[in-house]
Coordinates of C-alpha atoms and ligand atoms in Angstrom, one line a residue:
X1 CA -78.8 204.4 361.1
X2 CA -80.9 204.6 364.4
X3 CA -84.2 202.7 364.1
X4 CA -85.8 205.1 366.5
X5 CA -86.4 207.4 363.5
X6 CA -85.9 205.0 360.6
X7 CA -88.7 204.7 358.0
X8 CA -89.0 200.9 358.3
X9 CA -92.6 199.9 359.0
X10 CA -92.6 196.2 359.8
X11 CA -95.8 194.0 359.9
X12 CA -96.6 191.0 362.0
X13 CA -98.9 189.4 359.4
X14 CA -98.6 188.4 355.7
X15 CA -100.4 190.7 353.3
X16 CA -103.5 188.9 351.9
X17 CA -102.4 189.0 348.3
X18 CA -98.9 187.8 348.9
X19 CA -98.6 184.1 347.9
X20 CA -94.8 183.5 348.0
X21 CA -92.4 184.0 350.9
X22 CA -90.2 186.6 349.2
X23 CA -93.3 188.8 348.5
X24 CA -94.7 188.3 352.0
X25 CA -91.3 189.0 353.7
X26 CA -90.3 192.0 351.6
X27 CA -93.6 193.6 352.6
X28 CA -93.6 192.5 356.2
X29 CA -90.0 193.6 356.7
X30 CA -90.7 197.1 355.3
X31 CA -88.7 196.8 352.1
X32 CA -91.5 197.4 349.6
X33 CA -95.1 198.7 349.6
X34 CA -97.6 198.1 346.8
X35 CA -99.1 201.3 345.2
X36 CA -101.2 199.4 342.6
X37 CA -101.2 195.9 341.0
X38 CA -97.7 195.2 340.0
X39 CA -96.5 198.7 341.0
X40 CA -94.3 199.1 344.1
X41 CA -92.4 201.7 346.1
X42 CA -89.0 200.7 347.5
X43 CA -88.7 201.9 351.1
X44 CA -85.3 202.8 352.4
X45 CA -84.3 199.1 353.2
X46 CA -85.5 198.0 349.8
X47 CA -83.8 200.9 348.0
X48 CA -80.5 200.1 349.7
X49 CA -80.6 196.5 348.4
X50 CA -81.5 197.7 344.9
X51 CA -78.5 200.0 344.9
X52 CA -76.2 197.2 346.0
X53 CA -77.4 194.8 343.2
X54 CA -77.0 197.6 340.7
X55 CA -73.5 198.3 341.9
X56 CA -72.5 194.7 341.4
X57 CA -74.0 194.8 337.9
X58 CA -72.3 198.1 337.0
X59 CA -68.9 196.9 338.4
X60 CA -68.8 193.8 336.2
X61 CA -70.3 195.5 333.1
X62 CA -67.8 198.4 333.3
X63 CA -65.0 195.8 333.9
X64 CA -66.2 194.2 330.6
X65 CA -65.8 197.5 328.8
X66 CA -69.6 198.2 328.5
X67 CA -70.5 201.9 328.7
X68 CA -73.4 203.2 330.8
X69 CA -75.9 205.7 329.3
X70 CA -79.5 206.5 330.1
X71 CA -82.4 206.6 327.6
X72 CA -85.8 208.0 328.1
X73 CA -88.7 205.8 329.4
X74 CA -91.1 207.7 327.1
X75 CA -90.5 206.7 323.5
X76 CA -92.0 208.2 320.3
X77 CA -94.5 205.8 318.7
X78 CA -92.8 206.5 315.3
X79 CA -89.8 204.4 316.3
X80 CA -92.0 201.4 317.1
X81 CA -93.8 202.0 313.9
X82 CA -90.6 201.8 311.9
X83 CA -90.0 198.2 313.2
X84 CA -93.7 197.4 313.0
X85 CA -93.8 196.5 316.7
X86 CA -96.3 199.3 317.5
X87 CA -98.9 197.0 316.0
X88 CA -97.4 193.7 317.1
X89 CA -97.8 194.4 320.8
X90 CA -101.2 194.8 322.3
X91 CA -102.3 196.2 325.6
X92 CA -99.0 195.0 327.2
X93 CA -97.3 198.0 325.7
X94 CA -98.4 201.0 327.7
X95 CA -99.1 204.0 325.5
X96 CA -99.9 207.6 326.2
X97 CA -100.5 210.9 324.3
X98 CA -98.6 214.2 325.0
X99 CA -100.3 217.6 325.1
X100 CA -100.2 217.8 321.3
X101 CA -101.9 214.5 321.2
X102 CA -98.8 212.8 319.8
X103 CA -98.6 209.0 320.6
X104 CA -95.8 207.7 322.8
X105 CA -95.0 204.3 324.4
X106 CA -93.8 203.7 327.9
X107 CA -90.6 201.8 327.3
X108 CA -91.0 198.0 327.7
X109 CA -87.5 197.6 326.2
X110 CA -85.2 199.8 324.2
X111 CA -84.2 198.1 320.9
X112 CA -85.9 200.8 318.8
X113 CA -84.6 203.7 320.9
X114 CA -81.0 202.6 321.0
X115 CA -81.0 201.8 317.3
X116 CA -82.3 205.3 316.5
X117 CA -79.5 206.7 318.7
X118 CA -76.7 204.7 317.0
X119 CA -77.9 205.1 313.4
X120 CA -77.0 208.7 313.6
X121 CA -73.7 208.2 315.4
X122 CA -72.1 204.8 314.3
X123 CA -71.0 205.1 310.7
X124 CA -67.8 203.2 310.4
X125 CA -66.5 199.7 311.2
X126 CA -63.7 201.4 313.1
X127 CA -66.2 202.5 315.8
X128 CA -67.2 198.9 316.6
X129 CA -67.5 196.8 318.7
X130 CA -69.3 198.9 321.3
X131 CA -71.5 197.8 324.2
X132 CA -73.9 200.4 325.7
X133 CA -76.1 199.8 328.7
X134 CA -78.6 201.5 331.0
X135 CA -80.3 200.7 334.3
X136 CA -83.9 201.9 333.7
X137 CA -87.5 201.5 334.7
X138 CA -89.5 199.4 332.3
X139 CA -93.2 199.2 331.8
X140 CA -95.2 196.1 330.6
X141 CA -98.9 196.0 331.4
X142 CA -99.0 192.3 332.4
X143 CA -102.4 190.8 332.4
X144 CA -101.8 189.1 335.7
X145 CA -99.1 190.8 337.8
X146 CA -98.2 188.6 340.7
X147 CA -95.6 187.3 343.2
X148 CA -94.6 190.9 344.2
X149 CA -91.5 192.1 342.3
X150 CA -91.2 188.8 340.3
X151 CA -93.9 189.9 337.8
X152 CA -94.5 193.6 338.0
X153 CA -95.9 196.1 335.6
X154 CA -93.2 198.6 336.4
X155 CA -89.8 197.1 337.0
X156 CA -86.1 197.9 336.9
X157 CA -83.9 196.4 334.2
X158 CA -80.3 196.6 333.2
X159 CA -80.5 196.4 329.4
X160 CA -77.4 196.4 327.2
X161 CA -77.0 196.5 323.5
X162 CA -73.9 195.6 321.4
X163 CA -73.0 196.8 317.9
X164 CA -70.8 195.0 315.5
X165 CA -69.4 194.8 312.0
X166 CA -69.2 191.0 311.9
X167 CA -70.8 187.9 313.3
X168 CA -67.5 187.0 314.9
X169 CA -67.5 190.3 316.8
X170 CA -71.1 189.6 317.9
X171 CA -70.1 186.1 319.1
X172 CA -67.3 187.6 321.1
X173 CA -69.6 190.1 322.8
X174 CA -72.2 187.5 323.4
X175 CA -69.6 185.2 325.1
X176 CA -68.3 188.2 327.1
X177 CA -71.7 189.1 328.4
X178 CA -72.4 185.4 329.2
X179 CA -69.3 185.3 331.3
X180 CA -70.0 188.7 332.9
X181 CA -73.5 187.5 333.8
X182 CA -72.1 184.4 335.5
X183 CA -69.7 186.6 337.5
X184 CA -72.6 188.9 338.5
X185 CA -75.0 186.2 339.6
X186 CA -72.2 184.3 341.5
X187 CA -71.3 187.6 343.3
X188 CA -75.0 188.0 344.2
X189 CA -74.8 184.5 345.8
X190 CA -77.5 183.1 343.5
X191 CA -78.0 179.4 342.7
X192 CA -78.4 179.9 338.9
X193 CA -78.0 178.2 335.5
X194 CA -77.6 179.5 332.0
X195 CA -80.3 177.8 329.9
X196 CA -80.6 177.3 326.1
X197 CA -83.8 179.2 325.4
X198 CA -84.0 179.0 321.6
X199 CA -84.6 176.1 319.2
X200 CA -82.8 173.3 321.1
X201 CA -80.3 172.8 318.3
X202 CA -77.1 172.6 320.3
X203 CA -74.4 174.9 319.1
X204 CA -76.9 177.3 317.4
X205 CA -77.1 179.1 320.7
X206 CA -78.4 182.5 319.8
X207 CA -80.5 183.0 323.0
X208 CA -79.9 181.9 326.5
X209 CA -81.7 182.7 329.7
X210 CA -80.2 182.8 333.2
X211 CA -82.4 181.0 335.6
X212 CA -82.4 181.4 339.4
X213 CA -83.5 178.0 340.7
X214 CA -86.6 178.3 342.8
X215 CA -89.8 176.3 343.3
X216 CA -91.8 179.5 342.6
X217 CA -90.2 180.0 339.2
X218 CA -92.6 180.1 336.2
X219 CA -90.2 178.3 333.9
X220 CA -89.2 174.7 334.0
X221 CA -85.6 173.8 333.2
X222 CA -84.4 170.5 331.9
X223 CA -80.7 170.0 333.0
X224 CA -78.2 167.3 333.0
X225 CA -77.2 165.6 336.2
X226 CA -73.6 165.2 334.8
X227 CA -72.9 168.2 332.6
X228 CA -73.7 171.9 332.3
X229 CA -76.4 171.1 329.6
X230 CA -79.6 173.0 330.5
X231 CA -82.5 174.1 328.4
X232 CA -86.1 175.3 328.7
X233 CA -88.2 172.1 328.7
X234 CA -90.1 173.4 325.6
X235 CA -86.8 173.7 323.8
X236 CA -84.9 170.6 325.0
X237 CA -84.4 168.1 322.3
X238 CA -85.0 164.4 322.8
X239 CA -82.1 162.2 321.4
X240 CA -83.4 158.7 322.5
X241 CA -83.0 156.1 319.7
X242 CA -86.1 153.9 319.3
X243 CA -86.3 150.5 317.7
X244 CA -89.1 147.9 317.4
X245 CA -89.0 145.0 319.8
X246 CA -88.9 141.7 317.9
X247 CA -92.4 140.5 318.6
X248 CA -94.8 139.0 316.1
X249 CA -97.2 141.5 314.6
X250 CA -100.9 140.6 315.2
X251 CA -103.5 141.5 312.5
X252 CA -105.0 145.0 312.9
X253 CA -108.4 144.9 314.7
X254 CA -111.1 147.5 315.4
X255 CA -112.1 148.3 319.0
X256 CA -110.4 149.1 322.3
X257 CA -107.8 146.9 324.0
X258 CA -106.1 147.4 327.3
X259 CA -102.4 148.0 326.6
X260 CA -99.7 149.7 328.7
X261 CA -99.2 153.5 328.0
X262 CA -96.0 152.8 326.1
X263 CA -98.1 150.8 323.6
X264 CA -100.8 153.4 323.2
X265 CA -100.8 155.9 320.2
X266 CA -102.2 159.3 321.1
X267 CA -103.4 161.3 318.1
X268 CA -103.6 165.2 318.0
X269 CA -105.2 166.9 315.0
X270 CA -103.5 170.2 314.3
X271 CA -104.1 173.0 311.7
X272 CA -100.6 174.0 310.6
X273 CA -100.8 177.2 308.5
X274 CA -103.9 175.9 306.7
X275 CA -103.1 172.3 306.4
X276 CA -104.5 169.5 308.6
X277 CA -101.7 167.5 310.2
X278 CA -102.3 164.4 312.4
X279 CA -99.5 164.0 315.0
X280 CA -98.9 160.7 316.8
X281 CA -97.1 160.5 320.2
X282 CA -96.7 157.5 322.5
X283 CA -99.1 157.2 325.4
X284 CA -96.5 157.8 328.0
X285 CA -95.3 161.0 326.3
X286 CA -96.7 164.5 325.7
X287 CA -96.8 166.4 322.4
X288 CA -94.6 169.5 322.4
X289 CA -96.4 171.9 320.0
X290 CA -93.3 174.3 320.0
X291 CA -91.4 171.5 318.2
X292 CA -94.2 171.2 315.6
X293 CA -93.9 175.0 315.1
X294 CA -90.1 174.8 314.7
X295 CA -90.5 171.8 312.3
X296 CA -92.9 173.8 310.0
X297 CA -91.2 177.2 310.7
X298 CA -94.5 178.8 311.6
X299 CA -96.4 180.1 314.7
X300 CA -99.7 179.2 313.1
X301 CA -100.4 175.9 314.8
X302 CA -103.7 175.3 316.5
X303 CA -105.6 172.3 317.9
X304 CA -108.6 171.1 316.0
X305 CA -111.2 169.6 318.3
X306 CA -112.5 166.8 316.0
X307 CA -112.7 163.0 316.4
X308 CA -111.1 161.3 313.4
X309 CA -110.6 157.7 312.2
X310 CA -106.9 157.4 311.5
X311 CA -107.6 154.8 308.8
X312 CA -109.9 157.3 307.0
X313 CA -107.6 160.3 307.5
X314 CA -106.1 161.4 304.2
X315 CA -104.1 164.3 305.4
X316 CA -100.4 164.4 306.5
X317 CA -99.5 162.1 309.4
X318 CA -96.3 162.7 311.3
X319 CA -95.1 160.8 314.4
X320 CA -92.7 161.3 317.3
X321 CA -89.7 159.0 317.0
X322 CA -91.0 156.9 320.0
X323 CA -93.8 155.6 317.8
X324 CA -91.2 153.4 316.1
X325 CA -91.0 151.3 319.3
X326 CA -94.7 150.3 319.2
X327 CA -95.7 146.8 318.2
X328 CA -99.4 145.8 318.4
X329 CA -100.3 149.1 319.9
X330 CA -103.8 150.6 320.5
X331 CA -105.6 153.7 319.5
X332 CA -108.5 154.7 321.8
X333 CA -111.3 157.1 321.1
X334 CA -114.4 157.2 318.9
X335 CA -112.8 154.9 316.3
X336 CA -110.5 152.7 318.3
X337 CA -108.1 150.1 317.0
X338 CA -105.7 147.6 318.5
X339 CA -102.8 145.4 317.3
X340 CA -101.8 148.6 315.5
X341 CA -98.3 148.4 313.9
X342 CA -97.7 152.0 312.9
X343 CA -95.4 151.5 310.0
X344 CA -97.6 148.7 308.5
X345 CA -101.0 150.2 309.2
X346 CA -100.6 154.0 309.2
X347 CA -99.1 156.1 306.3
X348 CA -96.7 158.0 308.5
X349 CA -94.9 160.7 306.4
X350 CA -92.1 161.3 308.8
X351 CA -90.7 160.6 312.2
X352 CA -89.4 163.6 314.2
X353 CA -88.6 164.7 317.8
X354 CA -92.0 166.0 318.7
X355 CA -92.4 165.2 322.4
X356 CA -91.6 167.1 325.6
X357 CA -88.4 165.8 327.2
X358 CA -88.9 163.9 330.5
X359 CA -86.9 163.5 333.7
X360 CA -84.6 160.5 333.2
X361 CA -84.3 161.0 329.5
X362 CA -80.6 161.0 328.3
X363 CA -79.1 164.5 328.2
X364 CA -78.9 165.7 324.6
X365 CA -75.1 166.2 325.0
X366 CA -74.7 162.5 325.8
X367 CA -73.6 163.2 329.4
X368 CA -75.9 162.0 332.2
X369 CA -79.7 162.1 332.6
X370 CA -82.2 164.9 332.6
X371 CA -83.5 166.4 335.8
X372 CA -86.2 169.1 336.0
X373 CA -86.2 172.2 338.2
X374 CA -88.3 175.4 338.3
X375 CA -86.5 178.7 337.6
X376 CA -87.0 182.4 337.8
X377 CA -85.7 184.1 334.6
X378 CA -83.3 186.8 335.9
X379 CA -81.3 187.5 332.8
X380 CA -81.2 186.8 329.1
X381 CA -78.7 187.2 326.3
X382 CA -79.7 187.5 322.6
X383 CA -78.0 187.6 319.3
X384 CA -80.3 190.0 317.5
X385 CA -78.5 190.1 314.2
X386 CA -79.7 192.9 311.8
X387 CA -83.4 192.7 312.6
X388 CA -83.6 196.2 314.1
X389 CA -80.8 197.9 312.1
X390 CA -82.3 196.8 308.8
X391 CA -85.8 197.9 309.8
X392 CA -84.4 201.3 311.0
X393 CA -81.7 201.9 308.4
X394 CA -78.8 201.8 310.9
X395 CA -75.9 201.1 308.6
X396 CA -72.1 201.5 308.8
X397 CA -69.4 201.7 306.1
X398 CA -67.3 198.5 306.1
X399 CA -63.5 198.2 305.2
X400 CA -64.5 198.3 301.5
X401 CA -66.5 201.5 302.0
X402 CA -69.8 199.6 301.5
X403 CA -72.8 200.4 303.7
X404 CA -73.9 197.3 305.7
X405 CA -76.6 197.0 308.4
X406 CA -75.1 197.0 311.9
X407 CA -75.1 193.6 313.6
X408 CA -76.6 193.7 317.2
X409 CA -76.9 191.8 320.4
X410 CA -79.0 192.6 323.5
X411 CA -78.6 191.5 327.1
X412 CA -81.0 192.0 330.0
X413 CA -80.9 191.6 333.8
X414 CA -84.1 192.0 335.8
X415 CA -82.7 194.1 338.7
X416 CA -85.9 194.2 340.8
X417 CA -86.7 190.6 339.9
X418 CA -83.2 189.6 341.0
X419 CA -83.8 191.2 344.4
X420 CA -86.9 189.0 344.8
X421 CA -85.0 186.0 343.6
X422 CA -82.2 186.5 346.2
X423 CA -84.9 187.0 348.9
X424 CA -86.7 183.8 347.7
X425 CA -83.5 181.7 347.7
X426 CA -82.2 182.8 351.1
X427 CA -85.2 183.5 353.3
X428 CA -86.1 181.1 356.1
X429 CA -89.2 180.7 358.3
X430 CA -88.1 183.7 360.5
X431 CA -87.6 186.1 357.7
X432 CA -85.2 187.5 355.1
X433 CA -81.5 186.6 355.1
X434 CA -79.2 188.7 352.9
X435 CA -75.9 187.7 351.5
X436 CA -73.1 190.1 352.5
X437 CA -72.9 191.4 348.8
X438 CA -76.3 193.0 348.8
X439 CA -77.4 193.3 352.5
X440 CA -78.9 196.8 353.4
X441 CA -76.6 196.9 356.5
X442 CA -73.6 194.9 357.6
X443 CA -74.3 194.8 361.3
X444 CA -77.6 195.0 363.2
X445 CA -76.8 196.5 366.7
X446 CA -79.5 195.8 369.3
X447 CA -79.7 197.5 372.7
X448 CA -82.1 195.2 374.7
X449 CA -83.1 197.8 377.2
X450 CA -82.4 201.5 376.4
X451 CA -83.6 202.5 379.9
X452 CA -80.7 200.7 381.4
X453 CA -77.7 203.1 381.6
X454 CA -75.0 200.4 381.1
X455 CA -76.7 199.0 378.0
X456 CA -77.5 202.4 376.5
X457 CA -74.0 203.8 377.1
X458 CA -72.2 200.7 375.7
X459 CA -74.6 200.5 372.7
X460 CA -74.0 204.1 371.8
X461 CA -70.3 203.6 372.0
X462 CA -70.3 200.5 369.9
X463 CA -72.5 202.2 367.3
X464 CA -69.6 204.6 366.8
X465 CA -66.7 202.2 367.0
X466 CA -68.2 199.6 364.7
X467 CA -68.9 202.3 362.0
X468 CA -65.4 203.5 362.3
X469 CA -64.4 200.0 360.9
X470 CA -66.4 201.0 357.8
X471 CA -69.4 198.8 358.6
X472 CA -72.9 200.0 357.8
X473 CA -74.8 199.6 361.1
X474 CA -78.5 199.5 361.8
X475 CA -78.9 200.4 365.5
X476 CA -82.1 199.3 367.2
X477 CA -82.3 202.0 369.9
X478 CA -86.1 201.9 370.2
X479 CA -88.0 201.8 373.4
X480 CA -89.4 198.3 372.4
X481 CA -89.5 195.0 374.2
X482 CA -86.6 192.6 373.4
X483 CA -89.0 190.2 371.6
X484 CA -90.1 192.8 369.2
X485 CA -86.5 193.8 368.4
X486 CA -85.5 190.2 367.8
X487 CA -88.5 189.5 365.6
X488 CA -87.8 192.6 363.5
X489 CA -84.1 191.7 363.3
X490 CA -85.0 188.2 362.0
X491 CA -87.4 189.7 359.5
X492 CA -85.0 192.3 358.1
X493 CA -82.2 189.7 357.7
X494 CA -79.0 191.6 358.3
X495 CA -76.2 188.9 358.3
X496 CA -74.5 189.8 361.6
X497 CA -76.2 190.9 364.9
X498 CA -74.5 192.4 368.0
X499 CA -76.7 192.3 371.1
X500 CA -76.0 194.5 374.1
X501 CA -77.9 193.1 377.1
X502 CA -77.5 192.1 380.8
X503 CA -73.7 191.6 380.6
X504 CA -73.1 195.1 379.3
X505 CA -71.7 196.1 382.7
X506 CA -69.1 193.3 382.3
X507 CA -68.3 194.5 378.8
X508 CA -69.7 191.3 377.3
X509 CA -71.9 191.3 374.2
X510 CA -73.5 188.6 372.1
X511 CA -72.6 188.2 368.3
X512 CA -75.0 186.2 366.2
X513 CA -75.0 185.0 362.6
X514 CA -78.4 185.4 360.9
X515 CA -77.9 182.5 358.4
X516 CA -76.8 179.7 360.8
X517 CA -78.2 181.2 364.1
X518 CA -74.8 180.5 365.7
X519 CA -74.1 183.0 368.5
X520 CA -71.0 183.8 370.5
X521 CA -70.3 185.8 373.7
X522 CA -67.5 188.3 373.0
X523 CA -65.8 190.9 375.2
X524 CA -66.0 194.4 373.8
X525 CA -62.3 194.6 373.1
X526 CA -62.4 191.4 371.0
X527 CA -65.5 192.6 369.1
X528 CA -63.9 194.2 366.1
X529 CA -61.6 191.2 365.4
X530 CA -64.6 188.9 365.8
X531 CA -66.6 190.9 363.3
X532 CA -63.6 191.0 360.9
X533 CA -63.4 187.1 361.0
X534 CA -67.1 186.8 360.4
X535 CA -66.9 189.1 357.4
X536 CA -64.2 186.9 355.9
X537 CA -66.4 183.8 356.5
X538 CA -69.6 185.5 355.0
X539 CA -67.6 187.0 352.1
Ligands
9G3_1 C1 -92.8 194.9 324.4 C2 -93.5 194.4 325.5 C3 -93.0 193.3 326.1 C4 -91.8 192.7 325.7 C5 -91.1 193.2 324.6 C6 -91.6 194.4 323.9 C7 -90.2 191.0 326.0 C8 -89.9 192.6 324.2 C9 -88.2 190.9 324.5 C10 -87.0 191.7 325.0 C11 -85.7 191.3 324.5 C12 -84.6 192.0 325.2 C13 -83.4 194.1 325.7 C14 -83.0 193.5 327.1 C15 -83.0 192.1 327.1 C16 -84.3 191.5 326.6 N1 -91.3 191.6 326.3 N2 -89.5 191.5 324.9 O1 -89.2 193.0 323.2 F1 -93.3 196.0 323.8 CL1 -95.0 195.1 326.0 O2 -87.2 192.6 325.8 N3 -84.7 193.4 325.3

């Protein structure tokens, strides 16, 4: 492709609303343009990368035996009413009316749609297992779209759904998709980790997220420095055993006393369902309300802003396990106490794991210590069970001829989000830097001075000979100064650059790697073997 007529508007400056480098660079390098908040156009360079990511995803999914289909983005409201989700989701679910005033949703995801499809088609255990997938545009009206493609209101997702006649079959599909995702993200050159995303109970893994490590990620991962244990910090369980130091217990006294944080008792008053519960955590820890929700099996947990006197409180008191380690502790606030010995002075109903895990805590699998990292969620795998098939009457006849609800799994990859994550992980201060697996072009050919006959002739010739080797070549044949061409080439981030300059007459060109900046002078007749070697290195 010759840049002299390529639609690739590059910019010198960062767009005002772009806060992270992948967003800044994708706009400046002419890969995307915003049309509205969280809504983007992919220009030719961006579209080429999207297609490469999709082809890696398709290759691995097809290899795994999944079958590609395509569902509509416009979904009849009735389907979402059958599962009750029409009323569960608020303004995030984009809705519209057709010309007959009938209500529709713009697809945020496709569980309802796919279940309505299979309930008419899958009727026997003999037809399962089956994994169906699509690559489709999704719509979610995020309150605060930001970070470019990382959190958009229209985005591209590969969503897959699996259908089974037994839990074992679902487990096999789940494991197969987990393995397939690892292959995909490895091929895309991402630094990623699968993360336990559901109730931290090890083994009961029915939801995992694939996180691309990045400081701009919105999720925090707790992972072991010695094993492959990794979980969302809100899910990670704390397995520290606490015991009381042998220290003489002083008499309880009113009033404040200076103690170290690990001897302080922090109280949180919560309304759980409709019951008041006082939760105690040690001063150097933080209450994890998700764990309170999981403990009581409810989402109805809210903070009650009210000062209480723990000695007067006659509701339920529960404590994080670390409270067991406190001797002569202190409680601050309106009604302060010191020399508090929790098990002696407070009627604690139960000790549980209620705190957020911290860096340095032992990994729950007993191997190594916990380290934190930010991550971008680029994929997720779910065991759905029969939630949708029961709600929508999708049943099959089992071996005994009895109708059973179909058992389902679902598996997503954020395609456009993955593009941004790859950009985020590989970019440097000069611009984008694409791995060979997704780069929009393999070689960036630059003629320094197209008015110079030697340079122009040689460049035109190389443009043909390099493409004959099946390389995709972006040829900068513009009447621009060298500096402009190099800046644009750094921005766009094609992995290998061939520069035709002053030594064209001697048949010498420069070959340069975008990732390391290494450059080599090469004679024209060695060029193709040099490119071949570089390709092997860059994989
Ligand atoms: C909605 C809206 C937002 C949503 C959902 C529904 C997230 C919703 C969860 C999933 C689960 C899996 C298939 C592919 C992998 C993920 N945000 N989820 O269901 F209406 Cl507005 O999407 N779906």
